[in-house]
Structures are given as structure tokens and as C-alpha cells.
């Protein structure tokens, strides 16, 4: 297995990727009904302990681990063990899936119909499927798809059924359960439901972890969950959560499994179904509670064209190889293994590191469409571009992206202009094209008079929708962009000065982007390598110098980060200017939002992305991490205590990066 | 005795002209018999071929033996004391090794490393005292030698040793007198009492008689500081930490054991073998655990995994009558078809009962009743007896394998009951995976058995062998895989050794195993007892 590659030096440019097959093609040619009823004989794990879903419950409830925790909880709470055991049983009932082949067949039929209407094609790398087939037989498998849409896990199960792979059991959030019928349908197609927060509930944690571990150990089914924890509303990968990862890794740490295959899966959409929903959510319109009727209303979606979809099954990563030399398994030798042990510091570090690297793999295998490039350029030019210039720029950006190792799905034998007009057509609701001039726009803007606030809001929806496409390619440009900004803000060309700036920015943005903790030097070197190779920079022994031809590339890279720099500055400025001593955590987002809105209305801020609650949350998390802001618990409220000096100085440093860059952008505009 | 293989010169496995395996000699139950299924098993398991031979060098190349580096004053004094000695190359080569794979492999290729410069044969305690005294006086290195059956590189001469090395052979001891000690390690034909004490040996029938530490009543050992012994033969004492435990397992680093008082038992009136077939290994382990819990283990109870069961089967001698073969067929049919046992998963426990007849039969019933609860079926005495035979001839079989490009060895551990299954599976799989990664062309034989039961856990024994055709340095590959397997054992909660000892082979893990304070305690004892490092085999510490 190619697992060791995880830690090998990265050469993004040399990455070899598999080819894709369109799975809908066959579906368009033959009967969906026959397909749904076909003989399904999945490849099985060699160490499979056959067991029915109902048996699973008994095994979990009678496990030493759960029995131990039940006794412990009972002695702590004073309730009888029977009573606690009963509670455990109820928790399990609420949680457990009831995977049924008939439901899967139902989905195979209906989803075939739906997918054919929604998507032009659904492309899968079949080599990845073959690797998975192999991996499934060898060791228990954990599937780790990226999460951008509700479609994700339906699509996963659909594909696994299609390729005669064992159907996964999927960790889903409890919120689905409020959709009565759909919730039960999902349950019968393999979803199991976990509460969003169960912090200190020992019993809940025990039932949950034992349930997952039992399925994994017995090889009952591949376990599927989302490292990112929830759907990313911005299409940027989210900082991974390690709770479930810890659970699936523990059987290996404790010797109950020889190995576990971790399979990152990257699912990318040319157009996301939830696109404008997400933008609205980020702007503070609360997300509609999942309800069956809501889903039915979404029928409207079925009539739209969502382009193509790509699913890339990555190389299985052997947990054993990943943990080699990092985890000392004999630490578990001295206690019976059913007694829960908190992960040690080094285990925690390992989990975190592994999670980041797996998300990086997801990012790297995410297919990017031409529109992603166009969206990036349109966002950088809010006043629009001439179509011919846009074409020229897109072509330039395409080469840059490819040079940086982007996994770009660019049609082979089509003229650039052709490709662009196709993309523009697919996303026409986000833009206006008139007289050869392309501009981001709201086409379905209400005709009635709107307040200035509403106008900003409408504009922001388009900008954030568009940003969700640009965000897909950020991981490609991120490191060089951090370097570009660092070079602008550093006091000199000296390598260590630039590195310090780079490190500051990297640190500042590590809640915003996927930046593996501790990889600072590696990231810096990667950025230098890429920019040097592309002729933008010369990296000398002690100095980094811009090449004559590097100007436009650096300017572009700086503008990539510009919205984030501005957004973070807005958050800092707000915290400095806010006089309320008792700012609660809950009030933070609305308060920053109205602060940003005021700046925009006053014409002092152009960047709508500062309105995004995701950016605001990330900025706050960064400030908390950097100890510029502290959380203080007062009663049942959490208030934020701001160290204004620290925040102010952070804002200054960010501003320095930004001011230079603004002057730079104008110089670039002059060049044009 | 063979100079480059296991056991008696007249006893060996070979493939005869018809391609059938046979065991020569007259000493064993298998001797002189044809083993018709061994060839197929051998070829099928290892991908070996009878055409591809890798014969050993027939005789010792005495010119390859370095001339002895004698400490003349020591030799003179020893002569004066009248102790038998020799510096004949053959005597020296014979005592320069144990039975680790790399040691035997080198001998077969005619490679000879550092060997002791001379051999001495003391005949009594007084002789040993004299030898140790002179060794201290003249600063020579002494390496005690018992039966030469070590599998921990314990007898290898340390490369960094610059003094003259003297092998102190203690193998001529113990007489028969109508009793038994009950201590029966697999190597018992060849190993010595002193060796058992020095390595903390374990015997097959420890369930009745106990391991060596429970058998000894009194030990006398000559050390450079003088003689260590207790003053009486009391069955138990509370006089601080038991000084016997400094001696047991000291692996020749502290002195020479010269006298041992052991408990003896009357030779049992009745002995009965038995066996039980289980549908799978899990059930078998669960049964052994229950037997241990009820403390009703027979003299010996062992559980072989499926691969080892098939291995044992391959050693079935030619059946003499059609009737027996018909009966065998019927048995097989009953177990696999009627009872539904999968022949690729079933495994066998072998049993040995000892004692007076009535009790044995009663005991037997009790054990079979427990087995039945775990789906076990009684499978006859014959299977049981053959299982035990396997352990006595396995070392001869290794020599056969080495004639055809197959190398292998065994290693052991002890582990708590709740980890037995996971440890067995993980270690076996690790071996397979490591072999593959290191370019071994054919999947290895990787098999285990649970050989001893205790209240708190079990002893597990692994056999590991592979076909090394196509490898440039097979011994190195072997050692890497064994190393990985040991790492896996430790990671899965197994011990560094149950009874083979540490020697030089497993020294690197001692600190991890006993903590650095523990290791320091052992070192300080060595420091006090033998400051000059006269007993310089460098084992253990």
C-alpha cells in the first residue's frame, strides 16, 4: 500500500492520478429497475465474523467494556445497574442502524433516476475501486469522504452497491432524525445516529464507541464517517475532528486488529446543490431545520443542471504503517483492554497529525473544474472583466494551477473560449454577461425597492456562493500565497525575515485552512520550491528575491489571500472598538456581522467575505488560540475577554501585509 | 551427536529414492517409518522442491578454526590440579554454539566464528571451585556449557572478548534411580540440569510437577566471590528475597551451578494421551482458559492451530492395514461433514494425563466435559501422542528443511488470557507480512500453539519457516522477521520470553521488559558477584 507516501516529501507536480469512468453512462442505457434488483454479492473481509444487526446489539450491550462502564456509572450515580443498562439499551436503540438490502435497492432505483436528472455525469476512478476491493478483504476499512453536500453519503453507498463492495455503516448527526420518514430510510440504508454533543456523558460515549468498534472488529461493514464532522459550507476543508478517528484506531492500538485501512475519498461537485443555501446560512439566515417537507420543496432542485460530479477513492492508508514508530502499543499492556483509557499526549498528537494528513489527501484528490478558476478571477475583479481578457487570464491561471499540482479537469480538445462559455452558462445565475463584459451579479434580485442593507446582503450571497468555488482551489495556492504575502510584509528579503512572516501568517490562518501542525518549515520549503520552479522567485542561500517576471504571479497570489486578511482585520478592529465588557460568545457573530455591514455601507470596506460567519468563527478561534482573547465562564454564559493590546498588534501586523498588497494590486491594475 | 544439526547422528529425516520421507535410526517411535504425506505437505507449504537441494558441508573444516589463544599459566595450574581439558578444534567448535538458526546455518555452510580456546570438564564441585579460582587469578573468561541446546545465542563467544575463553562443560551429571523429577522440556534428551536452572526452564508437565523454580529445593553455585547456597532444605523460607531467584535465569553470568537438590516423585503408574478437535482456534482457547480457571489441567494440555494440526497430520506414518485407513476416512468424514467443522479452521488440543488409573480416568472425563461445552470432540489417543512426538522431532525436521532451502525456528512468549487470541493472530500475520515485504517468494509457515496454561495466562509457542530460494542473505531476512515478530509480541502484551531466556539475542529489550531500575538491580548483583566479569558470556544484561 502506498501509505508510507504520507510522510514522504511532497512533490505536488509529479502527482499521478487515476482516470475516471462515468458511471451514469451505463445507467442511461439499461433498466434502473433491473439494476436495483440485480444480484448483489459483495467482496467480504477475510476475518469476517458473520452476525446480524440484531445480534450486534447484544454483543455491544454484553461487552466487557460496556458492562464495566455501566457498573461505574451506577456506582457514581446511585442508580441500579439494571437501570443504567436499560438506559444504555435505549441509547443504542436510538443510535443503531438497521441496514437492509431492500432499502438499498430502493435507493439504487430512485437515486439512479435522481442522479441522471441532476448530473451530466458521475465520474469515479475505477482503479481506486479496485484498490478498495483489495483493501476490504485484507483488513477492516474506514471510509473517509469529504463532506460538501447531503448527497455525499447517498452517493457513497450508491457507488459501493454498484461495484459490489460491502455497504458501509455511516455515522450521521442526530439532526436527521427529525425528518421522520427520511431518518428511518437512512437508518435502513446503514446510517447510525449520534448526538451532536454529549460532552461528559460517559455512558453515551461508551455505547457509541463500543458500537463502532464492534462493527469494525468483526468486519461487520466498512465504517464511514466525515473527518470534517459536518458539511463544509464554504467548500474549504474543515479542521478535522479526532473523536471518531480515535475510536476506529483504538482496536489497532490495543491489538484487537492487525491493521485498519483508512480510505480517504474526495467528492467534488461542479455545482453544489446547497450553494445559495450555504451562502445564506453564512450570512446569518439560520439553516432550515431538516424536515421532510423541506426536502420535498427541494424538488425544485431536480429540474436544474448541476454539471458533473467526481468521486476519487484515494489509496488506502494502512494505520499500522502510519503509526509505526509513533505509537507505542505496549502502553496498553498493563490494564485490561476493556477499561477505557484517555489517549495519552503522544496518541493525541498522532491522531491530530493523521487527521490533518488524511484531509490533505482528500484535498489533493479533489477534482477542480474550469469554473473554479473563473470564479477566482471574477472575485478578484468585482467590476467585471472583458470576456476576451477573462479567457486570457483563465488560461494563464490554468497553467499556474497545473504547475502547482492542481487536479484540474479541463476538457482536452476544446478551445479555451468554448470551455469558458460552457462554465459561464452552467453558473449563469451568479453572473451577468452583457456586451462581452462578465460580472458577478444577482439575476433573481427582487424588483421591489430594497434597503441598502438588503442590497449588500444580496450581493454578499453571490460573492459567497462564488467564493465557495474559489475556495476549492485554495489548497493549491495556499502555501505560495502565504509566501507571497510574507514577502510583501517582511522588512527585508532575508530568508529568515520572510520565514518569520510566513510563519506568523500560517499561524494566524491555521484555523482557516488545512495546515498540518508542525509542518511549518516543510510548507515554507514547498512554497519556495513551487515559486522557484515557476520562475517567480530566486531562492538564494540567505535571501529570497523576486524574478523580473514574477510580479503578476505574486500579485495574483496576494489577492487570493486578500479577503481573508481583510476579514481578519475587521474582526480584530471590531474587538478593539467594542466597548461591551460582557460580550458573550453567542453574541459575537451577529455583532461582528453588523459591524462589518456598517463598514461596507459606509464605503470603508469593499470585501463582502468579511460578513461570512465561517471566517468570523475561524478568526475568533485563532485569537483564542493565540491567547489574544480569553473565554470566561460567567454563570451559564461564556463571555469573551479581549486583550486589546494583543489584538491591536495582530491587526497591525495583518494590516502591514495588507497595505503593501493593496498598493501592489493597484500597481498591477496599472500594468493592465 | 551431529556437529552441525540437532541430536543423534543416526537419527535424521530424509527423502528416500522414491521421494518418500522417512526417519532413520531406532531411537524414536517414528524411527524406521515411512511418512507418506510429508513430501506433499512440505512441497505445498513451502513451495519447495525435492530437486532443489541445499546440502550442508559434510565435515568440519578444521583449518577454518582459529588456533587457540591459550592462557599458559592458567593451563599449567589447571594441569597441576588434574582437571580434564582439551583444545582440540572439534571439541571447541562443538561448544561454541547453541541451536539458533544463524548458528546452525553458519555451521552447515562451514563458516566458523570465534570458538572457545579450550574446554574443561570438571568432575565434581571441588573441581569447579578450583577452575573458577584459577580463572579469576589468571583473568580468563569462563562460559558454562550444559547441553548446548540454547536458542538465545547464549553460548556464542562475545566478539568483544579479548581474553582466553574457556568452555566449562558440566554435561556429565545426574543418575537414574527409579524416580522422576517430572521436568520434561522438549530438549530433555540433551539439555542439562545446570542449564535448566540457569535459564529458568519450563517442562511440558509443569501442571503436575511445576516449572524449575518450583522443583528446586536447594542450589549450590560457585561464583568468583565464593559459593552461594542456603543453609537448610526447608520447603519455604521468609528470609528476604529468595536468593535462588538470582541464580535461576542468571544464564551463566554469575557462576556455575554445581549441585541441585530437586523434588522427586514416584514414576506415575498410568499415563494416557488424548486429543480434542475444536471447530476453530477461538473455541479452543476459550476451552483452555476454562480448564485453567477450574484448575483441572492435565499433566499437559496444548492447543495447536490449524496449520500446526495439518503439519502434525503430515507426520502420520504409513498405515499398515486397509482397515485403519478406512477408519481414518470415517473419522474425517464424521468431523468435517457430519459435525460441519471446516478443515481449514479446526484445531486440536493434545492432552497427557498422569497418575493412578482411577484418577486419570476421572480427570479425563472432567476435561472432556469442559471441552464439549466449547464444541470440542474427543479425537483419540493417537492424535494426542503424535502431537507430542512433533515437539521432539521438530528440531530434526528443521535439518531436513535446511537440506531443501527451508529455514525456520521456534520462539515463545507468555501472555494474559484475554490477549492470547489477538497476540497469536497479529504475530502470525506480522510474520507473513514481513516475509512478503522482504522479498520471500512463497508465503511462510507461520503457526502457533498454546503450550502451557496458568491461572493468569498462557505460554504460546510459534513455529516460523520459509523457503529462502532467491534471497541473497536468508539468515539476515530471517533475523529481521524474527525481530519484527518479537516487537509484535511485546506490543500485544506478551513477555520477552517464557522459558527460552534472553541470552544475547533478546538483550535489547531487557530494559523495556523489567524497567531500568530492575535492570540496575540485576547489574549491581553481577557487579558484586563477578566484578572481573570472569563469567563473560555477556548474556542477559
Coordinates of N, CA and C in Angstrom, one line a residue, chain A residues 350-480:
Chain A
X350 N -0.6 12.1 17.5 CA -0.7 11.3 16.3 C -2.0 11.4 15.7
X351 N -3.1 11.3 16.4 CA -4.4 11.4 15.9 C -4.6 12.7 15.1
X352 N -4.2 13.8 15.7 CA -4.3 15.1 15.1 C -3.6 15.1 13.8
X353 N -2.3 14.7 13.8 CA -1.5 14.7 12.7 C -2.1 13.8 11.6
X354 N -2.5 12.6 11.9 CA -3.1 11.7 10.9 C -4.3 12.3 10.3
X355 N -5.1 12.9 11.1 CA -6.4 13.5 10.6 C -6.1 14.6 9.6
X356 N -5.1 15.5 9.9 CA -4.7 16.5 9.0 C -4.2 16.0 7.7
X357 N -3.4 14.9 7.8 CA -2.8 14.4 6.6 C -3.9 13.7 5.7
X358 N -4.8 13.1 6.4 CA -5.9 12.5 5.6 C -6.7 13.5 4.9
X359 N -7.0 14.6 5.6 CA -7.8 15.7 4.9 C -6.9 16.3 3.8
X360 N -5.6 16.4 4.0 CA -4.8 16.9 2.9 C -4.9 16.0 1.7
X361 N -5.0 14.7 1.9 CA -5.1 13.8 0.8 C -6.5 14.0 0.1
X362 N -7.5 14.2 0.9 CA -8.8 14.5 0.3 C -8.7 15.7 -0.6
X363 N -8.1 16.8 0.0 CA -8.0 18.0 -0.8 C -7.2 17.8 -2.1
X364 N -6.1 17.0 -2.0 CA -5.3 16.9 -3.2 C -6.0 16.1 -4.3
X365 N -6.9 15.2 -3.9 CA -7.6 14.4 -4.9 C -9.0 15.0 -5.3
X366 N -9.2 16.2 -4.9 CA -10.5 16.8 -5.3 C -10.4 17.4 -6.7
X367 N -11.3 17.0 -7.5 CA -11.2 17.4 -8.9 C -11.7 18.9 -9.0
X368 N -11.0 19.7 -9.8 CA -11.4 21.1 -9.9 C -11.8 21.4 -11.4
X369 N -12.9 22.1 -11.5 CA -13.5 22.4 -12.8 C -13.0 23.8 -13.3
X370 N -13.1 24.0 -14.6 CA -12.6 25.3 -15.1 C -13.3 26.5 -14.3
X371 N -14.6 26.3 -14.0 CA -15.3 27.4 -13.3 C -14.6 27.9 -12.1
X372 N -13.9 27.0 -11.4 CA -13.2 27.3 -10.2 C -12.2 28.5 -10.5
X373 N -11.5 28.3 -11.6 CA -10.5 29.3 -12.0 C -11.2 30.7 -12.3
X374 N -12.3 30.5 -13.1 CA -13.1 31.7 -13.5 C -13.6 32.5 -12.2
X375 N -14.1 31.7 -11.3 CA -14.7 32.3 -10.1 C -13.6 33.0 -9.3
X376 N -12.4 32.5 -9.3 CA -11.3 33.1 -8.6 C -11.0 34.5 -9.2
X377 N -11.0 34.5 -10.5 CA -10.7 35.8 -11.2 C -11.8 36.8 -11.1
X378 N -13.1 36.3 -11.2 CA -14.2 37.2 -11.0 C -14.2 37.9 -9.7
X379 N -13.9 37.1 -8.6 CA -13.9 37.6 -7.3 C -12.8 38.7 -7.1
X380 N -11.7 38.5 -7.8 CA -10.6 39.5 -7.7 C -10.9 40.8 -8.5
X381 N -11.9 40.7 -9.3 CA -12.3 41.8 -10.2 C -13.8 42.1 -10.0
X382 N -14.1 42.8 -8.9 CA -15.6 43.0 -8.7 C -16.3 43.8 -9.7
X383 N -15.5 44.6 -10.5 CA -16.1 45.4 -11.5 C -16.3 44.6 -12.8
X384 N -15.9 43.4 -12.8 CA -16.1 42.6 -14.0 C -14.9 42.7 -15.0
X385 N -14.9 41.8 -16.0 CA -13.8 41.7 -16.9 C -14.4 41.6 -18.3
X386 N -13.6 42.0 -19.3 CA -13.9 41.7 -20.7 C -13.8 40.2 -20.9
X387 N -14.7 39.7 -21.7 CA -14.7 38.2 -21.9 C -13.4 37.8 -22.5
X388 N -12.8 38.5 -23.4 CA -11.6 38.1 -24.0 C -10.4 38.1 -23.0
X389 N -10.4 39.2 -22.1 CA -9.4 39.2 -21.1 C -9.6 38.1 -20.1
X390 N -10.8 37.8 -19.8 CA -11.1 36.7 -18.8 C -10.6 35.4 -19.4
X391 N -10.8 35.2 -20.7 CA -10.3 34.0 -21.3 C -8.8 33.9 -21.2
X392 N -8.2 35.0 -21.5 CA -6.7 35.0 -21.5 C -6.2 34.7 -20.1
X393 N -6.8 35.4 -19.1 CA -6.4 35.2 -17.7 C -6.7 33.8 -17.2
X394 N -7.8 33.3 -17.6 CA -8.1 31.9 -17.2 C -7.1 30.9 -17.7
X395 N -6.7 31.1 -18.9 CA -5.7 30.2 -19.5 C -4.4 30.4 -18.7
X396 N -4.0 31.6 -18.4 CA -2.8 31.8 -17.6 C -2.9 31.1 -16.3
X397 N -4.1 31.3 -15.6 CA -4.3 30.7 -14.3 C -4.3 29.2 -14.4
X398 N -4.8 28.7 -15.5 CA -4.8 27.2 -15.6 C -3.4 26.7 -15.6
X399 N -2.5 27.3 -16.3 CA -1.1 26.9 -16.3 C -0.5 27.0 -14.9
X400 N -0.8 28.1 -14.3 CA -0.2 28.2 -12.9 C -0.7 27.1 -12.0
X401 N -2.0 26.9 -12.1 CA -2.6 25.8 -11.2 C -2.0 24.5 -11.5
X402 N -1.9 24.2 -12.8 CA -1.3 22.9 -13.1 C 0.1 22.8 -12.6
X403 N 0.9 23.9 -12.7 CA 2.3 23.9 -12.3 C 2.3 23.6 -10.8
X404 N 1.3 24.0 -10.1 CA 1.3 23.8 -8.6 C 0.6 22.5 -8.2
X405 N 0.3 21.7 -9.2 CA -0.2 20.3 -8.9 C -1.7 20.2 -8.8
X406 N -2.4 21.2 -9.3 CA -3.9 21.1 -9.2 C -4.4 19.9 -10.0
X407 N -5.5 19.3 -9.5 CA -6.1 18.2 -10.1 C -7.3 18.8 -11.0
X408 N -6.9 19.3 -12.1 CA -7.8 20.1 -12.9 C -8.5 19.3 -14.0
X409 N -9.8 19.3 -14.1 CA -10.5 18.6 -15.1 C -10.8 19.5 -16.3
X410 N -9.9 19.7 -17.1 CA -10.0 20.7 -18.2 C -10.3 19.8 -19.5
X411 N -11.3 20.1 -20.2 CA -11.6 19.3 -21.4 C -10.4 19.3 -22.4
X412 N -10.1 18.2 -22.9 CA -8.8 18.1 -23.6 C -8.8 18.8 -25.0
X413 N -9.8 18.6 -25.7 CA -9.7 19.1 -27.1 C -10.6 20.3 -27.4
X414 N -10.9 21.1 -26.4 CA -11.8 22.2 -26.7 C -11.0 23.5 -26.5
X415 N -11.5 24.5 -27.3 CA -10.8 25.8 -27.3 C -11.2 26.4 -25.9
X416 N -10.2 27.2 -25.4 CA -10.4 27.8 -24.1 C -11.7 28.6 -24.0
X417 N -12.0 29.4 -25.1 CA -13.2 30.2 -25.0 C -14.4 29.3 -24.9
X418 N -14.4 28.2 -25.6 CA -15.5 27.3 -25.6 C -15.7 26.8 -24.1
X419 N -14.6 26.4 -23.5 CA -14.7 25.8 -22.1 C -15.3 26.9 -21.2
X420 N -14.9 28.1 -21.4 CA -15.3 29.2 -20.5 C -16.8 29.5 -20.8
X421 N -17.2 29.5 -22.0 CA -18.6 29.9 -22.2 C -19.5 28.8 -21.6
X422 N -19.1 27.5 -21.7 CA -19.8 26.4 -21.1 C -20.0 26.7 -19.6
X423 N -18.8 27.0 -18.9 CA -18.8 27.2 -17.5 C -19.7 28.4 -17.1
X424 N -19.6 29.4 -17.9 CA -20.4 30.6 -17.6 C -21.9 30.2 -17.7
X425 N -22.3 29.4 -18.7 CA -23.6 29.0 -18.9 C -24.2 28.2 -17.7
X426 N -23.3 27.3 -17.2 CA -23.8 26.5 -16.1 C -24.0 27.3 -14.8
X427 N -23.2 28.4 -14.7 CA -23.3 29.2 -13.4 C -24.0 30.5 -13.7
X428 N -24.8 30.6 -14.7 CA -25.3 31.9 -15.2 C -26.1 32.6 -14.1
X429 N -26.6 31.9 -13.1 CA -27.4 32.6 -12.1 C -26.5 33.4 -11.1
X430 N -25.2 33.3 -11.3 CA -24.3 34.0 -10.4 C -23.7 35.2 -11.1
X431 N -23.9 35.3 -12.4 CA -23.2 36.4 -13.1 C -24.1 37.0 -14.2
X432 N -23.6 38.1 -14.8 CA -24.3 38.6 -15.9 C -23.2 38.8 -17.0
X433 N -23.6 38.5 -18.2 CA -22.7 38.8 -19.4 C -23.5 39.7 -20.3
X434 N -22.9 40.9 -20.5 CA -23.5 41.7 -21.5 C -22.4 42.4 -22.3
X435 N -22.6 42.4 -23.5 CA -21.7 43.1 -24.5 C -20.3 42.7 -24.2
X436 N -20.1 41.4 -24.0 CA -18.7 40.9 -23.8 C -18.1 41.2 -22.5
X437 N -18.9 41.7 -21.6 CA -18.4 42.0 -20.3 C -19.0 41.1 -19.2
X438 N -18.2 40.5 -18.5 CA -18.6 39.5 -17.5 C -18.5 40.1 -16.1
X439 N -19.6 39.9 -15.3 CA -19.5 40.5 -14.0 C -20.4 39.6 -13.0
X440 N -20.0 39.5 -11.8 CA -20.8 38.8 -10.8 C -22.0 39.6 -10.6
X441 N -23.2 38.9 -10.5 CA -24.4 39.7 -10.4 C -25.5 38.8 -9.7
X442 N -26.5 39.5 -9.3 CA -27.7 38.8 -8.8 C -28.7 38.9 -9.9
X443 N -29.1 37.8 -10.5 CA -30.0 37.9 -11.6 C -31.5 37.8 -11.0
X444 N -31.6 37.1 -9.9 CA -33.0 37.0 -9.4 C -33.3 38.0 -8.3
X445 N -32.6 39.1 -8.4 CA -32.8 40.2 -7.4 C -34.3 40.6 -7.4
X446 N -34.9 40.8 -6.2 CA -36.3 41.2 -6.2 C -36.4 42.6 -6.9
X447 N -37.5 42.8 -7.6 CA -37.7 44.0 -8.3 C -38.1 45.2 -7.4
X448 N -38.7 44.8 -6.3 CA -39.2 45.9 -5.5 C -38.0 46.7 -4.8
X449 N -38.3 47.8 -4.4 CA -37.3 48.7 -3.7 C -36.7 47.9 -2.6
X450 N -35.4 48.0 -2.5 CA -34.7 47.3 -1.4 C -33.9 48.3 -0.6
X451 N -33.8 48.0 0.7 CA -33.0 48.9 1.6 C -31.5 48.6 1.2
X452 N -30.6 49.6 1.6 CA -29.2 49.4 1.2 C -28.7 48.1 1.9
X453 N -29.1 47.8 3.1 CA -28.7 46.6 3.8 C -29.1 45.3 3.0
X454 N -30.3 45.3 2.4 CA -30.7 44.2 1.6 C -29.9 44.0 0.4
X455 N -29.5 45.2 -0.2 CA -28.7 45.2 -1.4 C -27.4 44.5 -1.1
X456 N -26.8 45.0 0.0 CA -25.5 44.4 0.4 C -25.6 42.9 0.6
X457 N -26.7 42.5 1.3 CA -27.0 41.1 1.6 C -27.1 40.3 0.3
X458 N -27.8 40.8 -0.7 CA -27.9 40.1 -2.0 C -26.6 40.0 -2.7
X459 N -25.8 41.1 -2.7 CA -24.5 41.0 -3.3 C -23.7 39.9 -2.6
X460 N -23.8 40.0 -1.2 CA -22.9 39.0 -0.5 C -23.3 37.6 -0.8
X461 N -24.6 37.3 -1.0 CA -24.9 35.9 -1.3 C -24.2 35.5 -2.6
X462 N -24.2 36.3 -3.6 CA -23.5 36.0 -4.8 C -22.0 35.8 -4.6
X463 N -21.4 36.8 -3.8 CA -20.0 36.7 -3.6 C -19.6 35.4 -2.8
X464 N -20.4 35.1 -1.8 CA -20.0 33.9 -1.0 C -20.3 32.6 -1.8
X465 N -21.3 32.6 -2.6 CA -21.5 31.5 -3.5 C -20.3 31.3 -4.4
X466 N -19.9 32.4 -5.0 CA -18.8 32.3 -5.9 C -17.5 31.9 -5.1
X467 N -17.4 32.5 -3.9 CA -16.2 32.2 -3.1 C -16.1 30.7 -2.8
X468 N -17.3 30.0 -2.7 CA -17.2 28.6 -2.4 C -16.6 27.8 -3.5
X469 N -16.6 28.4 -4.7 CA -15.8 27.7 -5.8 C -14.4 28.1 -5.8
X470 N -14.1 29.3 -5.6 CA -12.7 29.7 -5.4 C -12.0 28.9 -4.3
X471 N -12.8 28.7 -3.2 CA -12.2 28.1 -2.1 C -11.7 26.6 -2.4
X472 N -12.3 26.0 -3.4 CA -11.9 24.7 -3.8 C -10.5 24.6 -4.2
X473 N -10.0 25.7 -4.8 CA -8.6 25.7 -5.3 C -7.6 26.3 -4.3
X474 N -8.1 26.8 -3.2 CA -7.2 27.5 -2.3 C -6.0 26.6 -1.8
X475 N -6.3 25.3 -1.6 CA -5.3 24.5 -1.1 C -4.1 24.4 -2.0
X476 N -4.4 24.6 -3.3 CA -3.3 24.6 -4.3 C -2.4 25.8 -4.2
X477 N -3.0 27.0 -4.0 CA -2.3 28.2 -4.0 C -1.9 28.6 -2.6
X478 N -2.4 28.0 -1.6 CA -2.3 28.5 -0.2 C -0.8 28.7 0.2
X479 N 0.1 27.7 0.1 CA 1.4 27.9 0.6 C 2.2 29.0 -0.2
X480 N 2.1 28.9 -1.6 CA 2.8 30.0 -2.3 C 2.2 31.4 -2.0

